[in-house]
Every structure is written in C-alpha cells, then in structure tokens.
CSV table of C-alpha atoms in Angstrom, one decimal:
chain,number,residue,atom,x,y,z
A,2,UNK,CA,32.7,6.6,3.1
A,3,UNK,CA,29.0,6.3,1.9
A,4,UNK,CA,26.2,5.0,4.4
A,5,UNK,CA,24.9,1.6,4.0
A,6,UNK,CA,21.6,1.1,3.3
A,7,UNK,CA,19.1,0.6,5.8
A,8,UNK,CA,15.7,-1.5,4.6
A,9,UNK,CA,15.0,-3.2,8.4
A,10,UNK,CA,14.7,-1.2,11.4
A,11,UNK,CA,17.1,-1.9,14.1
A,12,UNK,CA,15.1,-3.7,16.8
A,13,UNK,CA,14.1,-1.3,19.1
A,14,UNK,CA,10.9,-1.3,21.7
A,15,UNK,CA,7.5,0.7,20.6
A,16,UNK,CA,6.0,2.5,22.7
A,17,UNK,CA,3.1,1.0,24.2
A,18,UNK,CA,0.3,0.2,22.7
A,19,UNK,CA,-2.5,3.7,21.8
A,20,UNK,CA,-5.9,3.7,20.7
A,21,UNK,CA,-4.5,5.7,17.4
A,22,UNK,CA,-2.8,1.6,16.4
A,23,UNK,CA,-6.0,-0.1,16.6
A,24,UNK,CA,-8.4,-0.8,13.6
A,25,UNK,CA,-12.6,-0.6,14.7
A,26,UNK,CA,-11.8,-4.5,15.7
A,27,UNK,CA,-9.7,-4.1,17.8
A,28,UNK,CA,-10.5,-0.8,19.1
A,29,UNK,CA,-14.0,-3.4,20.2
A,30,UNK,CA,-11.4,-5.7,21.6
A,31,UNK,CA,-9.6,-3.4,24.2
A,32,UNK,CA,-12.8,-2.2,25.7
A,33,UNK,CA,-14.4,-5.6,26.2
A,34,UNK,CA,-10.5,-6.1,28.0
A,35,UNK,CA,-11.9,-3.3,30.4
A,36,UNK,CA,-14.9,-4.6,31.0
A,37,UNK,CA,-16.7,-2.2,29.4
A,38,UNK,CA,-20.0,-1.8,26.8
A,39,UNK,CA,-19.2,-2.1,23.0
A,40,UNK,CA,-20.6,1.5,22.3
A,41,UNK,CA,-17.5,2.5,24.2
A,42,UNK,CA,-14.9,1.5,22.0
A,43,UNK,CA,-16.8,3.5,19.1
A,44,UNK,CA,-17.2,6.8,21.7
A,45,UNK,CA,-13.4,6.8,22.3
A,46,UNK,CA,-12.6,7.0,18.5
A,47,UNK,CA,-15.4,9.6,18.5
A,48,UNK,CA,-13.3,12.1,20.8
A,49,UNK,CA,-10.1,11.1,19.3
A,50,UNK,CA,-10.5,11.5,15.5
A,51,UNK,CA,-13.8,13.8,15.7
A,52,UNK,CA,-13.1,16.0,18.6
A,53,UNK,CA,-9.0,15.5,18.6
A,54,UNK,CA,-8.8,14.7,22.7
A,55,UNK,CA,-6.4,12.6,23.8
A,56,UNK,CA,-6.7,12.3,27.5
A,57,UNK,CA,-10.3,10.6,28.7
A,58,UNK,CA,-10.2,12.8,32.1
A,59,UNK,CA,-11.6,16.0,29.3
A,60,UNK,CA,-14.0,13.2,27.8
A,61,UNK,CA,-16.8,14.7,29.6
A,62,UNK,CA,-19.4,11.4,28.3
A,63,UNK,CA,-17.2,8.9,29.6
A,64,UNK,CA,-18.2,7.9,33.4
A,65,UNK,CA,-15.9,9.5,35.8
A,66,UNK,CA,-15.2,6.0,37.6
A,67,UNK,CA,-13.4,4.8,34.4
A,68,UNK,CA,-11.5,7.4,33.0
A,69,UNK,CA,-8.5,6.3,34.7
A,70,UNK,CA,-8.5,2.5,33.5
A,71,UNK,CA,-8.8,3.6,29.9
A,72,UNK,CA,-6.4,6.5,30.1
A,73,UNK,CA,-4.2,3.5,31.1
A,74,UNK,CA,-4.5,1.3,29.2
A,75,UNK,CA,-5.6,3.2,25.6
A,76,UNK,CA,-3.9,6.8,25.9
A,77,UNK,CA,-0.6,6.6,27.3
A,78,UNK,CA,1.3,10.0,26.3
A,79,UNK,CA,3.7,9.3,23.4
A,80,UNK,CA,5.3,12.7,22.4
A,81,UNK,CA,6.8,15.4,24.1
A,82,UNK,CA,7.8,18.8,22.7
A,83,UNK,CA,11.3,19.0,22.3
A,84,UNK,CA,11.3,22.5,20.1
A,85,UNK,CA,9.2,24.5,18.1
A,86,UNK,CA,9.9,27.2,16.0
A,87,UNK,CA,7.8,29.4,13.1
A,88,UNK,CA,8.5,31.7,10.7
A,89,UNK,CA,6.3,33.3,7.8
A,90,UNK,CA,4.9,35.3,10.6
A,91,UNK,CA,3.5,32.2,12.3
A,92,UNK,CA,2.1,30.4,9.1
A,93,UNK,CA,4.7,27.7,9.2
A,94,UNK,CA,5.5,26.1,12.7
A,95,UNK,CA,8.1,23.1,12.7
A,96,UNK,CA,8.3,21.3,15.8
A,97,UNK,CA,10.4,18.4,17.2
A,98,UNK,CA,8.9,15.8,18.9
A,99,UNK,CA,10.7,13.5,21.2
A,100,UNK,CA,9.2,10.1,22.1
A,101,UNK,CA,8.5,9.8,25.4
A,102,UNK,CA,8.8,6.2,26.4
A,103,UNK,CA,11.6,5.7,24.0
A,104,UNK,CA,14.7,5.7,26.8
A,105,UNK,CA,17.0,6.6,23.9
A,106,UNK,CA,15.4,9.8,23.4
A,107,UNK,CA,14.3,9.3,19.9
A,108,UNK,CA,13.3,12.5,18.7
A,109,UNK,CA,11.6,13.3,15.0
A,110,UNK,CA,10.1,16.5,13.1
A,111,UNK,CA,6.8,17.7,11.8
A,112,UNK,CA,6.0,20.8,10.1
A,113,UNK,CA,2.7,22.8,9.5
A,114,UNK,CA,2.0,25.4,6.7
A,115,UNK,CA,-0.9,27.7,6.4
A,116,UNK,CA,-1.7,29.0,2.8
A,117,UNK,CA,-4.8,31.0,1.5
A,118,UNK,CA,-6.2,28.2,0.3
A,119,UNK,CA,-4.9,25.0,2.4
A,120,UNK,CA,-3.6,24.0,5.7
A,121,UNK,CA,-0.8,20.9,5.3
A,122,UNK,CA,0.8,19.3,7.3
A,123,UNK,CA,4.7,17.3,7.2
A,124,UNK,CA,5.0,14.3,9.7
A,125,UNK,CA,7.5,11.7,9.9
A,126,UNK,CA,7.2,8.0,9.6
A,127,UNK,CA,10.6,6.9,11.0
A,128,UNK,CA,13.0,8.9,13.5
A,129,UNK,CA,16.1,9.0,11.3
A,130,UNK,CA,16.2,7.4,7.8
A,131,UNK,CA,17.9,4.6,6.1
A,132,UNK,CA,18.2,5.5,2.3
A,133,UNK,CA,21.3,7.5,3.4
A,134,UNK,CA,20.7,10.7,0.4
A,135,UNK,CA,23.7,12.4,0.7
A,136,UNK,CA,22.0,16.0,0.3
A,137,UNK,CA,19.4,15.1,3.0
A,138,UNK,CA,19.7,15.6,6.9
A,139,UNK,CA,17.8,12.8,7.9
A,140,UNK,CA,19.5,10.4,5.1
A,141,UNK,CA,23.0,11.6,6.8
A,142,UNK,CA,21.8,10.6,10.3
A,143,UNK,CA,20.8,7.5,10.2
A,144,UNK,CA,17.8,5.4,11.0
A,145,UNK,CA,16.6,5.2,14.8
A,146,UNK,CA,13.3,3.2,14.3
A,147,UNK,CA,10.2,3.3,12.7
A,148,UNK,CA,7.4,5.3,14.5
A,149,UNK,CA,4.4,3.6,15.3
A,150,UNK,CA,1.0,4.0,14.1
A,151,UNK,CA,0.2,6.2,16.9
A,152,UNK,CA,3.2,8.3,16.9
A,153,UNK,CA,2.5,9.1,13.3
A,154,UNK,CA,-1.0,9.7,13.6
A,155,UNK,CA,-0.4,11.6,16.7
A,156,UNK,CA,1.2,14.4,15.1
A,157,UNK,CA,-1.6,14.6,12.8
A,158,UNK,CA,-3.8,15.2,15.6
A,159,UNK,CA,-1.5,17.3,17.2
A,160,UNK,CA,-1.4,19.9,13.9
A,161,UNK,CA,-5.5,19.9,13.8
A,162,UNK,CA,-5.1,20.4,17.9
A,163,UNK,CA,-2.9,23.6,17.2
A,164,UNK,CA,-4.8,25.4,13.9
A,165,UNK,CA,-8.3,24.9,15.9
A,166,UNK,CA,-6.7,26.7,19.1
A,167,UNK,CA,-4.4,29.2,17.5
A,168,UNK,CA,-6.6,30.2,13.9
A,169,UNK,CA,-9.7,29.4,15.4
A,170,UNK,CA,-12.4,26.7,14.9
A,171,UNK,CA,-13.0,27.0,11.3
A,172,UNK,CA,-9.4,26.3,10.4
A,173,UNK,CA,-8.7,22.3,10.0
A,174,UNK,CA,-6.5,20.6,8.2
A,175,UNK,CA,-6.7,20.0,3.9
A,176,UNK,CA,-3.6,18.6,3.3
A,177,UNK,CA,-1.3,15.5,4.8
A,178,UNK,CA,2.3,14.9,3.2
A,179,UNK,CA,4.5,12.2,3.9
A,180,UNK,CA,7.8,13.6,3.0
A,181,UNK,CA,9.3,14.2,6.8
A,182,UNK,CA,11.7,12.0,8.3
A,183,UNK,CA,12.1,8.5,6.7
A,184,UNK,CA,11.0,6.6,3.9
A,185,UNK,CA,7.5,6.0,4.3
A,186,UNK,CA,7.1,2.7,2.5
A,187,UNK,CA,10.1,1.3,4.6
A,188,UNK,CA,7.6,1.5,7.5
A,189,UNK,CA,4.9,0.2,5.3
A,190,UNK,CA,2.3,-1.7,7.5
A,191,UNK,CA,2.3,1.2,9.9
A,192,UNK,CA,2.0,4.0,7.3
A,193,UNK,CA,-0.7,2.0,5.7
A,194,UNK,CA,-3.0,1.9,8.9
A,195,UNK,CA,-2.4,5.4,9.4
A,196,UNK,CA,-3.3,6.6,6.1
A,197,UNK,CA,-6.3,4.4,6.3
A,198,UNK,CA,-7.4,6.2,9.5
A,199,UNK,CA,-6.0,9.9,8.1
A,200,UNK,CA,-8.7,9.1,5.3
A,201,UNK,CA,-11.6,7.5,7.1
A,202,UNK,CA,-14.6,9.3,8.2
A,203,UNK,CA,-14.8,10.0,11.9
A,204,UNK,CA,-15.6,8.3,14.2
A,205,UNK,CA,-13.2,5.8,12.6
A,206,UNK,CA,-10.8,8.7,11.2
A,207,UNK,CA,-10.1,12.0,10.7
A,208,UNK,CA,-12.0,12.1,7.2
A,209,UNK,CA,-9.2,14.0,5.3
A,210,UNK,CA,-9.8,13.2,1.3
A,211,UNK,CA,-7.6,10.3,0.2
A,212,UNK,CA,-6.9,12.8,-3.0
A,213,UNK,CA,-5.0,15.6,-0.3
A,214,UNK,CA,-2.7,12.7,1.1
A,215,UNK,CA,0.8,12.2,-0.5
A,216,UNK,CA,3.1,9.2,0.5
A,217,UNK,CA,6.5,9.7,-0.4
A,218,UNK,CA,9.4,7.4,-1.6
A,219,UNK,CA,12.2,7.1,-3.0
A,220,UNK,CA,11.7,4.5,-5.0
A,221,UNK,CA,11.4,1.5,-3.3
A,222,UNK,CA,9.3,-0.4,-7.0
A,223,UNK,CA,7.7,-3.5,-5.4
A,224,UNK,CA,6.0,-1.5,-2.2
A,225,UNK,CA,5.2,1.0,-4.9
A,226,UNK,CA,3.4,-1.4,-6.6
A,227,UNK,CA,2.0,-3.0,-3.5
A,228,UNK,CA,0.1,0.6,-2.3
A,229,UNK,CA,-1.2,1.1,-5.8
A,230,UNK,CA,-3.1,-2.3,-5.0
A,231,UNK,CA,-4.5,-0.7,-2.1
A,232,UNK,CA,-6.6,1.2,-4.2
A,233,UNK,CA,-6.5,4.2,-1.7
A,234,UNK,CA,-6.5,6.5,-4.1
A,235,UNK,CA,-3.7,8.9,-2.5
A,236,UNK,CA,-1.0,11.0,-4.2
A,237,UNK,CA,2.1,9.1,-5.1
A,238,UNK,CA,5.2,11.4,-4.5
A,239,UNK,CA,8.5,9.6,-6.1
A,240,UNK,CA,12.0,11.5,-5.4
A,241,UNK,CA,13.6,10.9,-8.2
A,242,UNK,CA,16.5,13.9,-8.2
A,243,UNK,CA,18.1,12.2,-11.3
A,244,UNK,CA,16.8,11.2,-14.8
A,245,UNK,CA,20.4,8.9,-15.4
A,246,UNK,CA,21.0,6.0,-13.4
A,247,UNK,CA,24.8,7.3,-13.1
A,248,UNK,CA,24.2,10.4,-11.1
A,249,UNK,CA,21.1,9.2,-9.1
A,250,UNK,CA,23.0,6.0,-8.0
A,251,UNK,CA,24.6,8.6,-6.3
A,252,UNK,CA,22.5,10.8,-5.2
A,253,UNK,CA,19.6,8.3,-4.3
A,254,UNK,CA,21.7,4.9,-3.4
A,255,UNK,CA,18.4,2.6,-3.5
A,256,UNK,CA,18.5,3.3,-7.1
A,257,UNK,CA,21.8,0.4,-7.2
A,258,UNK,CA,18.7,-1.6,-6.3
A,259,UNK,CA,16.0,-0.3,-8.1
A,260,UNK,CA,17.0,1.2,-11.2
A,261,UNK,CA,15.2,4.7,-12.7
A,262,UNK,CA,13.7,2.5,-14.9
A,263,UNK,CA,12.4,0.6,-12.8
A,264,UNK,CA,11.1,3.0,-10.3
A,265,UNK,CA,9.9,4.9,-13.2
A,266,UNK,CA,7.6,1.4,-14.2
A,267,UNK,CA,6.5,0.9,-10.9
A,268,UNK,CA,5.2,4.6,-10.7
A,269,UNK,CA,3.9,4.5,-14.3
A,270,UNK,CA,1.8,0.9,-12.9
A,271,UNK,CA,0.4,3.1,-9.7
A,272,UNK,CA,-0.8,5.7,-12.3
A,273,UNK,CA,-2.8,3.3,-14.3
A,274,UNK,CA,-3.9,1.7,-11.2
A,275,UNK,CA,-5.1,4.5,-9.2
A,276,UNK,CA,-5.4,7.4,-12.3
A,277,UNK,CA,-3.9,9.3,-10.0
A,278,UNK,CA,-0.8,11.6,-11.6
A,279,UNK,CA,2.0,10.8,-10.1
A,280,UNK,CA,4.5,13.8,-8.4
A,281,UNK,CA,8.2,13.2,-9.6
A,282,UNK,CA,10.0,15.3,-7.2
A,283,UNK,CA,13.2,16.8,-8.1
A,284,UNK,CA,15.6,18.7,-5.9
A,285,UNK,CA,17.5,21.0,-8.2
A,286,UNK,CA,21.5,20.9,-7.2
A,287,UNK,CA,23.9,23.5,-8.1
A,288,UNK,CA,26.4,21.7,-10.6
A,289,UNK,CA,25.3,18.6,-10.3
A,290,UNK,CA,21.4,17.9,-11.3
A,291,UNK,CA,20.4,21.2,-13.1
A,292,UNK,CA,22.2,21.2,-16.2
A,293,UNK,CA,20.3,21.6,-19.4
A,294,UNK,CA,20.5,18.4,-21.1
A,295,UNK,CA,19.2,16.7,-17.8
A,296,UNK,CA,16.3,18.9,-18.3
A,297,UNK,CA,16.0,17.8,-21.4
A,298,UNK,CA,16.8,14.0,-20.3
A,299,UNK,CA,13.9,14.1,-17.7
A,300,UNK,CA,10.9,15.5,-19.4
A,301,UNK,CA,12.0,12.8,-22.4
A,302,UNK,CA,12.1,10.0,-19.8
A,303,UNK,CA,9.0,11.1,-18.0
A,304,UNK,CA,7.0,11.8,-21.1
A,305,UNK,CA,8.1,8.5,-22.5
A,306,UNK,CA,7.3,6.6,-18.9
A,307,UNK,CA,4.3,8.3,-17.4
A,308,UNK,CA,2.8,10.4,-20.1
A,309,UNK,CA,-0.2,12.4,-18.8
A,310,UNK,CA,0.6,11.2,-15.3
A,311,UNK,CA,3.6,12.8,-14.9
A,312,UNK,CA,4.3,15.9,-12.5
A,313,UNK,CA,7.5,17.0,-11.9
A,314,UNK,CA,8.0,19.1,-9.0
A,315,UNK,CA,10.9,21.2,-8.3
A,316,UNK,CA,12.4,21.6,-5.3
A,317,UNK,CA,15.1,24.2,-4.4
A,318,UNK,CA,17.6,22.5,-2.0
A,319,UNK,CA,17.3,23.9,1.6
A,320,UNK,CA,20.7,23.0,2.2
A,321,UNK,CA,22.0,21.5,5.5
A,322,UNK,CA,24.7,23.5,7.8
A,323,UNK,CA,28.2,22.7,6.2
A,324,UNK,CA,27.2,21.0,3.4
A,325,UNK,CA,29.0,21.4,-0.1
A,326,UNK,CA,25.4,21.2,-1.6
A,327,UNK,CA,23.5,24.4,-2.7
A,328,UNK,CA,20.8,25.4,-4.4
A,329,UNK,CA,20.5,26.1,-8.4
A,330,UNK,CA,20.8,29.8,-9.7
A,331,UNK,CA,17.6,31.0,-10.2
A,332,UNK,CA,18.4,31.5,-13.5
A,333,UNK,CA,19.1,28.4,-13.8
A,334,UNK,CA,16.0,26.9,-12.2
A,335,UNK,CA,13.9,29.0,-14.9
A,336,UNK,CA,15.7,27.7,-18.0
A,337,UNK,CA,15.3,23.7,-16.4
A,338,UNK,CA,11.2,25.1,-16.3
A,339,UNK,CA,11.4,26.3,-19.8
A,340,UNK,CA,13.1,23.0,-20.9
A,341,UNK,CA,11.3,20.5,-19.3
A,342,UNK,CA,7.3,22.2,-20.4
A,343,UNK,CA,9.0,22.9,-24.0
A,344,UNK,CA,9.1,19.1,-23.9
A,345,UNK,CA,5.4,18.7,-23.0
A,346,UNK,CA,5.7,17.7,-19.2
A,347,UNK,CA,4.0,19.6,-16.5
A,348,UNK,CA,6.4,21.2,-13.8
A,349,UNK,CA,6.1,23.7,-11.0
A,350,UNK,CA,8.4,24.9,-8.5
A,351,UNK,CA,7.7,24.1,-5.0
A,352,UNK,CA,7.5,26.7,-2.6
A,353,UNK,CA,10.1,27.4,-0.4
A,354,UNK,CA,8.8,27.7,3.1
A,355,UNK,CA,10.7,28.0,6.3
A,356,UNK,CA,14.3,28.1,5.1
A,357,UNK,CA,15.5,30.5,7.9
A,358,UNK,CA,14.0,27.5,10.5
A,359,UNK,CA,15.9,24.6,9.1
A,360,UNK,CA,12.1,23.8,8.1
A,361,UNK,CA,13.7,20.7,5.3
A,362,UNK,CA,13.5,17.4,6.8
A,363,UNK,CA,16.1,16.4,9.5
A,364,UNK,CA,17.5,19.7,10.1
A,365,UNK,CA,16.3,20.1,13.2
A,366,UNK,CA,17.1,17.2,15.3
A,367,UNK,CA,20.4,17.1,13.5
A,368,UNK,CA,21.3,20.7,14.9
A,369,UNK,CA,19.0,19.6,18.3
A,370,UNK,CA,21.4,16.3,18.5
C-alpha cells in the first residue's frame, strides 16, 4: 500500500536550545541572560563558526569562571556518532548521527566527499522523510522529525572539524548540498536560518559562497517560490525523476499535489528571480524512467520551461537492499545523454560515489534500524 504523505512533522520535542539556532539578536540576548558583556555573545560565534569549537572549556579567551554557565546553557551536545564508514580510499566518509537528547533515538546521515577540486558535504534536514519516493530509503522509512537549526548546522561544523584534522589545515569545506535525509523546504524556517548562517561571513557564519550551496526539493511550488524571494542566491536542486505527470505521480507522490507543470513554473520563477540555473535532478530507473522518448519528453519540457536555466543531472540509482529498483544499462544512460543534448539541454551524469557504503540517502539508518 503506498505511504501517505507527510507535509507536518509529528510533534516531537527539540533538543534544547544551541548557540548554532540563534540569529546575532538573539545570540546578544542569551549572554545578557548570563549576565555577561555584549562583546561576548559576538566572541562565542567567533569560536563556533570561525574556529569550529563547540565546547567553551577549549575557548581559551573566555574567563575560566564562566565556561561552565555558557557551556550550559548555549552548547549542550546534540549528536553522537552512531557509525561511520568511507570508502574511495578515505575520500568519502558517511556517518550516522544519532541525536542525543532525542529519547527515541532519532538517528540521521551526513556524507563528505573530497575531489581535486572541492570538498562537499550531504547533511540532512529531517530524520526520516515524508514525500514517501518509493525508490528512496529515507522516503520508505518515514518521517521522525525535523532537525533543528543546530542539528543541521552542526554537521556542517562537524565535516569542517574532520577535513582540518584529518587533510590538514588548508583543507575546508567548498561545497554544502542539501539532498540527505528529508525534504528540505518541509523544514523550511529551520533550513532557512541555517543556510543564512552556512553563507554568512564569520563571526556570524561559516562564510561558504551562497553560489556552492544547493537546497533540494521535490517539488513542493509555493516554498519554491517563497526561497527564490529570499534572494539568497543559492542553487536550486528540483528532483524531478519524471518528465509525465503519469509516471512521476508515482514515483514522486507530491506531484498529485503539485503537478510537473507546476513544479516546473515554480523553478522556471526561481531562475528569473535569482539567475541562477536551476539543477533538474533525474534518477535514471531501469525500465521505468530511461526510455528514449522520455529523453526526448524531458529535454522538450525543460527547454520549453526553463530554457538557459535548465540543468539536468543524472543520477544513477544506488539502489536500496531488496528493492525491485536498479540502475539503467550504461548503454542506456549514454543514449538518454545523447538525446537529451541533441535537444539543446545541458546534462551531465552525476558521480557515483560511495555505492559499496550505502553512501545514497537513508541507507544507512535503514540497515542501522
């Protein structure tokens, strides 16, 4: 029986409140709460964001008498390891972070990924997801909750943390995808602050370029719409998977809601917003989405909707333990290439990183659970 779709996130209690949810405001407010000087409150997010501490007993400026309060009551620890594995001789490294003060023992991925050129990282922006894809691990499993601010900007921090330590001081981080667990724009207010402080410049953020941030969706049109308002100027990722309404109401149920069309519109409004191109991601199915006349199908629809803005990018399923769902031929993958350019419409294939680690979204804490 298909999985209902999930917009709201049960009720469940967040974890308490972090320095990483508060905006320069408030960040003032909670120091004056300790009694303490305003330059304070801009120190903290100093160490946090600049020099990527967490725990004000190693904040060697602070005075020793207060580390404790503020370790209290602005850094309580909010993720644990749960697992970590890498592959690509160490360059990609997923790990699976369990909330700590989540009794339930919510538990959600990130991955990192080293290239010549680029260091990205994957993070999550809900434990489990409610869009309910039926080739996706987290869409199988359900939504938990969303993750706070903190938890999402935490594994940020936590990626930085482990390329400075284990690459050395010169490596940092280029790149930030949302396209882990969840659908980002179902946890909009949270992703929004954490994108806002992903792109600010420390000591108010960790000063990653707006332009190397992508914020996934399936195509939920009016928050669509609502970001490109933001005027933040980052990548627009949509996961489209289908180019007709029949097979993607299938394959990406919010579509009953939102049609292609008008995911397509909202995507195409984003683009002339922000003049940003906007990614169309496509994962390419054996026998069901790779045939050639939905090549042909999506380059047409994409040409007609975005025009220079479009991008599609093709992704070859990782597919999830007993699944019926497998990956195209690669034949087959290079003829749906050759179609969709012959049309006019840019198209790369992603790369394939970390298939032997269950490195796609979900897999993880589905085999962990």
């Amino acid at each position: 029986m298909a999985q209902q779709l999930v917009f709201e996130a049960p009720r469940a209690k967040l974890p308490p409140r972090h320095l990483a949810d508060l905006d320069a405001q408030a960040r003032a407010a909670a120091v004056a709460e300790l009694g303490l000087p305003a330059f304070r409150a801009k120190q903290l997010a100093a160490q946090y964001y600049g020099r990527l501490i967490a725990d004000p007993h190693e904040m060697t400026d602070l005075p020793a008498a207060v580390r404790d309060a503020i370790a209290s009551a602005l850094f309580p620890t909010l993720l644990s390891v749960a697992k970590e594995i890498s592959c690509d001789a160490g360059q990609t490294r997923k790990t699976l972070w369990r909330a700590v003060n989540d009794p339930s023992g919510t538990t959600f991925e990130s991955v990192l990924m080293r290239y010549p050129q680029r260091n990205t990282i994957c993070i999550s922006s809900q434990a489990g997801c409610g869009m309910a894809c039926p080739f996706c691990a987290t869409g199988q499993g359900g939504l938990t909750r969303n993750l706070s601010t903190a938890e999402i900007l935490e594994q940020v921090r936590a990626g930085a943390v482990a390329l400075r330590d284990d690459f050395g001081p010169t490596q940092c981080l280029s790149n930030v995808v949302f396209m882990g667990m969840g659908e980002p724009l179902a946890n909009y207010a949270r992703v929004l602050a954490a994108v806002q402080r992903i792109t600010a410049a420390p000591p108010d953020g960790f000063g990653i370029s707006a332009r190397s941030v992508t914020v996934s969706t399936v195509g939920l049109a009016p928050a669509i719409r609502k970001l490109a308002d933001e005027r933040l100027g980052v990548t627009l990722a949509l996961s489209l998977h289908a180019p007709d309404d029949e097979l993607r109401d299938t394959l990406v149920p919010v579509n009953n809601r939102w049609t292609t069309s008008e995911a397509l519109d909202a995507a195409r409004y984003y683009g002339d917003v922000t003049g940003r191109r906007v990614s169309v991601e496509y994962a390419l199915i054996r026998d069901v989405n790779d045939q050639p006349w939905r090549a042909d199908l999506l380059a047409k629809r994409l040409h007609g909707a975005l025009g220079p803005l479009a991008h599609i990018n093709l992704i070859p399923l990782n597919p999830t333990a007993g699944s019926d769902w497998d990956a195209s031929p690669k034949d087959t993958e290079r003829e749906f290439v050759r179609r969709v350019r012959a049309k006019g419409v840019s198209c790369t294939v992603r790369d394939t990183r970390g298939r032997e680690i269950n490195a796609a979204c979900g897999q993880l804490a589905a085999e962990n659970n």
